Amino acid sequence: MNPRIPILKLYNCLLISIQWELDDQTALQFQEDLLYKIHETGANGVVIDLTSVDVIDSFIAKVLGDVISMSKLMGAKVVLTGIQPAVAITLIELGIQLEDVQTALDLEKGLETLQRELGE
């Protein structure tokens, strides 16, 4: 059984810190868990911290892009934090569209960005 990525609720936001390289099954489980958690909590903001992710393959990149799009459809703004150079390169080379997605260097700045986006 693959470990689940913890999703923490802080006020009206969800915080996710991915602490290991994702395999396909864990990424799909994360997608399902996050969407369920947005629906369950009514969260209107999500911060996904990728600081510990050094590499990303095409499937994981697609799932990440899908997670962002699906979260937006459910009314939650997404901020990505801690994107490593190799991950940024891979996302762009694979053509993963992250338009209108805010980014920040670290989790703290990501929370500040999300609060600004939500008008808080």
Coordinates of C-alpha atoms in Angstrom, one line a residue:
M1 CA 0.0 0.0 0.0
N2 CA 1.3 3.4 -1.0
P3 CA 1.6 6.1 1.7
R4 CA -1.0 8.9 1.5
I5 CA 0.1 12.5 1.3
P6 CA -1.2 14.4 4.3
I7 CA -3.6 17.3 3.6
L8 CA -3.8 19.8 6.5
K9 CA -6.6 22.3 6.9
L10 CA -5.7 25.8 8.2
Y11 CA -8.7 28.1 8.4
N12 CA -10.2 28.1 4.9
C13 CA -7.1 26.7 3.2
L14 CA -5.5 23.2 2.6
L15 CA -1.8 22.8 3.0
I16 CA 0.0 20.0 1.3
S17 CA 3.8 19.3 1.6
I18 CA 4.9 16.5 -0.7
Q19 CA 7.8 14.9 1.1
W20 CA 8.9 12.2 -1.3
E21 CA 9.1 11.5 -5.0
L22 CA 5.6 10.5 -6.3
D23 CA 4.8 7.3 -8.1
D24 CA 1.8 7.1 -10.4
Q25 CA -0.5 5.4 -7.8
T26 CA 0.3 7.9 -5.0
A27 CA -0.2 10.8 -7.4
L28 CA -3.7 9.5 -8.4
Q29 CA -4.6 8.9 -4.8
F30 CA -3.4 12.4 -3.9
Q31 CA -5.6 13.8 -6.7
E32 CA -8.7 12.0 -5.3
D33 CA -7.9 12.9 -1.7
L34 CA -7.4 16.6 -2.4
L35 CA -10.6 16.9 -4.4
Y36 CA -12.6 15.1 -1.7
K37 CA -11.0 17.3 1.0
I38 CA -11.9 20.5 -0.9
H39 CA -15.5 19.3 -1.2
E40 CA -15.6 18.2 2.4
T41 CA -14.2 21.3 4.0
G42 CA -15.3 24.0 1.5
A43 CA -11.7 25.2 1.4
N44 CA -11.2 28.1 -1.1
G45 CA -7.4 27.9 -1.2
V46 CA -4.7 25.3 -1.6
V47 CA -1.0 25.5 -1.1
I48 CA 1.0 22.6 -2.6
D49 CA 4.7 22.6 -1.5
L50 CA 7.0 20.7 -3.8
T51 CA 10.3 21.6 -2.0
S52 CA 11.2 17.9 -1.5
V53 CA 10.4 16.9 -5.1
D54 CA 13.6 16.9 -7.1
V55 CA 12.4 15.2 -10.3
I56 CA 9.0 14.8 -12.0
D57 CA 8.0 12.5 -14.9
S58 CA 5.5 13.2 -17.6
F59 CA 2.6 11.4 -15.9
I60 CA 3.1 13.1 -12.5
A61 CA 3.4 16.4 -14.3
K62 CA 0.1 15.8 -16.0
V63 CA -1.6 14.7 -12.7
L64 CA -0.3 17.9 -11.0
G65 CA -1.7 20.1 -13.8
D66 CA -5.0 18.2 -13.6
V67 CA -5.1 18.6 -9.8
I68 CA -4.7 22.4 -10.2
S69 CA -7.4 22.6 -12.9
M70 CA -9.8 20.4 -10.9
S71 CA -9.2 22.4 -7.8
K72 CA -10.0 25.6 -9.7
L73 CA -13.2 24.0 -11.0
M74 CA -14.2 23.4 -7.4
G75 CA -13.6 27.0 -6.4
A76 CA -10.2 26.7 -4.8
K77 CA -7.3 28.9 -5.8
V78 CA -3.9 27.0 -5.9
V79 CA -0.4 28.3 -5.1
L80 CA 2.6 26.1 -5.8
T81 CA 5.7 26.5 -3.7
G82 CA 9.2 25.3 -3.6
I83 CA 9.5 24.3 -7.3
Q84 CA 13.0 23.0 -7.9
P85 CA 14.8 24.0 -11.2
A86 CA 14.6 20.5 -12.7
V87 CA 10.8 20.3 -12.0
A88 CA 10.2 23.8 -13.5
I89 CA 12.2 22.7 -16.7
T90 CA 10.2 19.5 -16.9
L91 CA 6.8 21.1 -16.5
I92 CA 7.6 23.6 -19.3
E93 CA 9.2 21.1 -21.6
L94 CA 6.1 18.8 -21.3
G95 CA 3.8 21.8 -22.0
I96 CA 1.9 21.6 -18.7
Q97 CA -0.2 24.7 -18.7
L98 CA 0.0 26.5 -15.3
E99 CA -1.5 29.7 -16.5
D100 CA -3.1 31.8 -13.7
V101 CA -1.3 29.6 -11.1
Q102 CA 0.5 31.6 -8.4
T103 CA 3.9 30.3 -7.3
A104 CA 6.2 31.2 -4.4
L105 CA 9.7 30.2 -3.3
D106 CA 8.6 28.6 0.0
L107 CA 5.6 27.7 2.1
E108 CA 5.5 30.9 4.1
K109 CA 5.5 33.1 1.0
G110 CA 3.0 30.7 -0.6
L111 CA 0.6 31.3 2.3
E112 CA 1.0 35.0 2.0
T113 CA 0.4 34.9 -1.7
L114 CA -2.8 32.8 -1.2
Q115 CA -4.1 35.2 1.4
R116 CA -3.6 38.1 -1.0
E117 CA -5.3 36.1 -3.8
L118 CA -8.3 35.4 -1.5
G119 CA -8.4 39.1 -0.4
E120 CA -7.7 38.4 3.2

